[in-house]
XYZ file of N, CA, C and O in Angstrom:
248
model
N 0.847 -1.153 0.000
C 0.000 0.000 0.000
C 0.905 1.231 0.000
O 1.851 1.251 0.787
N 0.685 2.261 -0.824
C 1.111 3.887 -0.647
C 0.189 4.689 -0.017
O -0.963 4.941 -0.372
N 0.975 5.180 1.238
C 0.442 6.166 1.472
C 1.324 7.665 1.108
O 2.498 7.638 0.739
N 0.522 8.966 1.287
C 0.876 10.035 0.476
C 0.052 11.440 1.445
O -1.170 11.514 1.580
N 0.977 12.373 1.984
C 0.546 13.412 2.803
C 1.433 14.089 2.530
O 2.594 13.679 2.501
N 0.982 15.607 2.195
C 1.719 16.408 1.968
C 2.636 15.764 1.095
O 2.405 14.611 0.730
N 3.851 16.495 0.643
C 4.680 16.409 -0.743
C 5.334 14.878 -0.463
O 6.219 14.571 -1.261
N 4.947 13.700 0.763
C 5.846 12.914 1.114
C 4.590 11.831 0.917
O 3.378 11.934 1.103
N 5.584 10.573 0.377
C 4.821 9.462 -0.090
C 5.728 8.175 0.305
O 6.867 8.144 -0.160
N 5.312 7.168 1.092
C 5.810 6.502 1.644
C 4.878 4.532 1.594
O 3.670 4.379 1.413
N 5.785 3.493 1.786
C 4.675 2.101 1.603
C 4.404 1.976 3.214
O 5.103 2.405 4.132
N 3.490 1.442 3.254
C 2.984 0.898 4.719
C 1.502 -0.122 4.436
O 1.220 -0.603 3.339
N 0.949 -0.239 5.292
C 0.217 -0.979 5.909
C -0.790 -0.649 6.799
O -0.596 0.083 7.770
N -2.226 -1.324 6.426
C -2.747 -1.149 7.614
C -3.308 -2.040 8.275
O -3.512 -3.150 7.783
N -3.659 -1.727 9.502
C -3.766 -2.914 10.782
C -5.365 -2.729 11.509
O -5.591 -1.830 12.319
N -6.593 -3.908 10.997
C -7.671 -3.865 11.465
C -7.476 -3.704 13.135
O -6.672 -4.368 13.789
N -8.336 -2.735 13.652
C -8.426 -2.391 15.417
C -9.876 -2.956 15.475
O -10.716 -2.555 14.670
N -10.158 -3.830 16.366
C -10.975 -4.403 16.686
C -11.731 -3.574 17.259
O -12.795 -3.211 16.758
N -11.187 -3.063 18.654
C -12.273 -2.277 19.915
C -12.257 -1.259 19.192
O -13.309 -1.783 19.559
N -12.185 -0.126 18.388
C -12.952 0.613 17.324
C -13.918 0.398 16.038
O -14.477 1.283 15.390
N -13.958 -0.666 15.886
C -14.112 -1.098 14.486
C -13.755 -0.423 13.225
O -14.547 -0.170 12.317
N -12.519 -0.157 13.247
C -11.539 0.818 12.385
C -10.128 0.045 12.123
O -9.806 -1.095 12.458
N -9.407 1.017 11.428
C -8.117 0.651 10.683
C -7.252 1.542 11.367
O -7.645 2.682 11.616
N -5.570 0.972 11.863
C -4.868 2.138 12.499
C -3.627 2.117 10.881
O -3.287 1.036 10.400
N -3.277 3.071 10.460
C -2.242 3.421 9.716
C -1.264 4.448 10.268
O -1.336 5.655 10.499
N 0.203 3.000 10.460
C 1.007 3.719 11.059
C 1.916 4.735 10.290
O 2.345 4.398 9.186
N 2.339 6.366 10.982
C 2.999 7.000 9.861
C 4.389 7.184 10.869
O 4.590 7.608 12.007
N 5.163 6.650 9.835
C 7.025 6.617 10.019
C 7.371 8.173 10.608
O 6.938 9.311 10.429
N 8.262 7.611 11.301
C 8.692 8.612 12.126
C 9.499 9.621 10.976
O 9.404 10.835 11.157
N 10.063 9.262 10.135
C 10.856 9.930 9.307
C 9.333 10.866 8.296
O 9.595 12.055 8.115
N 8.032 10.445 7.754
C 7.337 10.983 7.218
C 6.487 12.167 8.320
O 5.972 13.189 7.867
N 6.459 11.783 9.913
C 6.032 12.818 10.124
C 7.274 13.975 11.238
O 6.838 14.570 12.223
N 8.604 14.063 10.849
C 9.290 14.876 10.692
C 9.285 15.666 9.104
O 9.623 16.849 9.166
N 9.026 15.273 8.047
C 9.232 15.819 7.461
C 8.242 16.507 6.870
O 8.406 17.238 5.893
N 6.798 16.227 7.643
C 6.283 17.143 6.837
C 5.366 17.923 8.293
O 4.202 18.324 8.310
N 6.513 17.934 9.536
C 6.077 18.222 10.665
C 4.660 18.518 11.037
O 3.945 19.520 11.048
N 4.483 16.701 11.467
C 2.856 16.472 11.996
C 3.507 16.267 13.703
O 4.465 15.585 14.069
N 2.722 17.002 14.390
C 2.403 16.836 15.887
C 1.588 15.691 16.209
O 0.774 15.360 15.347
N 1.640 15.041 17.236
C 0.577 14.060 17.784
C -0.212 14.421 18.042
O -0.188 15.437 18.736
N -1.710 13.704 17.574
C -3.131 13.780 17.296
C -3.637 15.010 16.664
O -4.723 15.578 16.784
N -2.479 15.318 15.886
C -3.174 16.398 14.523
C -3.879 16.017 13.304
O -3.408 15.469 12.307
N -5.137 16.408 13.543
C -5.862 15.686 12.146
C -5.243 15.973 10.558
O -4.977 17.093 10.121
N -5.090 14.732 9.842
C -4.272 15.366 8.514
C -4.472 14.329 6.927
O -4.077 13.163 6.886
N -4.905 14.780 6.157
C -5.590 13.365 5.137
C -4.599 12.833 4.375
O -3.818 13.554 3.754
N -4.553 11.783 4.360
C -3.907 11.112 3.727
C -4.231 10.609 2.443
O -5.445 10.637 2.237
N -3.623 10.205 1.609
C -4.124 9.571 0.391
C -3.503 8.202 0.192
O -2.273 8.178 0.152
N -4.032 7.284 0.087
C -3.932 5.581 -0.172
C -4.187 4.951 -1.419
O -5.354 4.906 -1.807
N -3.225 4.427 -2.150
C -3.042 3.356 -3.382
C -2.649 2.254 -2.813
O -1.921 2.022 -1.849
N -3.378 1.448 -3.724
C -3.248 0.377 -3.932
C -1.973 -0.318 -5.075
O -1.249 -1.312 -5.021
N -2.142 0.620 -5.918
C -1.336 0.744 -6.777
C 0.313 -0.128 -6.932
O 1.240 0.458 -6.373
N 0.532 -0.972 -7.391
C 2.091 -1.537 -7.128
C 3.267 -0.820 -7.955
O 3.333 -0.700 -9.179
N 4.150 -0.386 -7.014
C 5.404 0.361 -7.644
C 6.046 -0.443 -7.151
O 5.794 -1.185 -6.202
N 7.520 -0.274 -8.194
C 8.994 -0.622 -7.511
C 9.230 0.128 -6.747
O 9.230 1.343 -6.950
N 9.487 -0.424 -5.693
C 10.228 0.496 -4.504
C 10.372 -0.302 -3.191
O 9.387 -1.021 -3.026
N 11.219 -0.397 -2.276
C 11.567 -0.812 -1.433
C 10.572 -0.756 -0.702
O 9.704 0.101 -0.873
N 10.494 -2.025 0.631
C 9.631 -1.606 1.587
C 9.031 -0.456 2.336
O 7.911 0.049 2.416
N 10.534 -0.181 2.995
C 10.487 1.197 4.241
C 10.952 2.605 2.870
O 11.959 3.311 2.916
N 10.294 2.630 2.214
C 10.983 4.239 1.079
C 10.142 4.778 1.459
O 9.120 4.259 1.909
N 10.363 5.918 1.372
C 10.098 7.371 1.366
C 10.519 7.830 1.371
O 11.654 8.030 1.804
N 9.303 8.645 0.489
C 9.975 10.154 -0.580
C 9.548 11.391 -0.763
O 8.328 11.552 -0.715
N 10.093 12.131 -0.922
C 9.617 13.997 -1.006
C 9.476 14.105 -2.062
O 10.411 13.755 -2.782
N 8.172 14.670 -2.716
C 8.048 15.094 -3.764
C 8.279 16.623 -4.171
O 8.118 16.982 -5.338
């Protein structure tokens, strides 16, 4: 999966949460330095499915 916030686009994963009945998507410590997100700042993300070459842990600045 790609995720994509602000100019930075990165692969990850997401992880069904049961006691919410929701999805948690974790964002890399390196994606939210760089596009300096604070904890529990609301912020949208964008998600593909899409398959690229690219390493697991990449991310990138667009």
């Amino acid at each position: 999966m790609i995720a994509r916030t602000g100019k930075t686009e990165w692969t990850t994963s997401i992880f069904p949460e049961k006691a919410s009945a929701s999805f948690l998507l974790p964002v890399k410590a390196e994606v939210r330095r760089k596009e300096r997100l604070t904890a529990g700042q609301a912020i949208r993300i964008n998600l593909s499915l899409e398959r690229r070459r690219m390493g697991r842990k990449h991310v990138r600045s667009h």
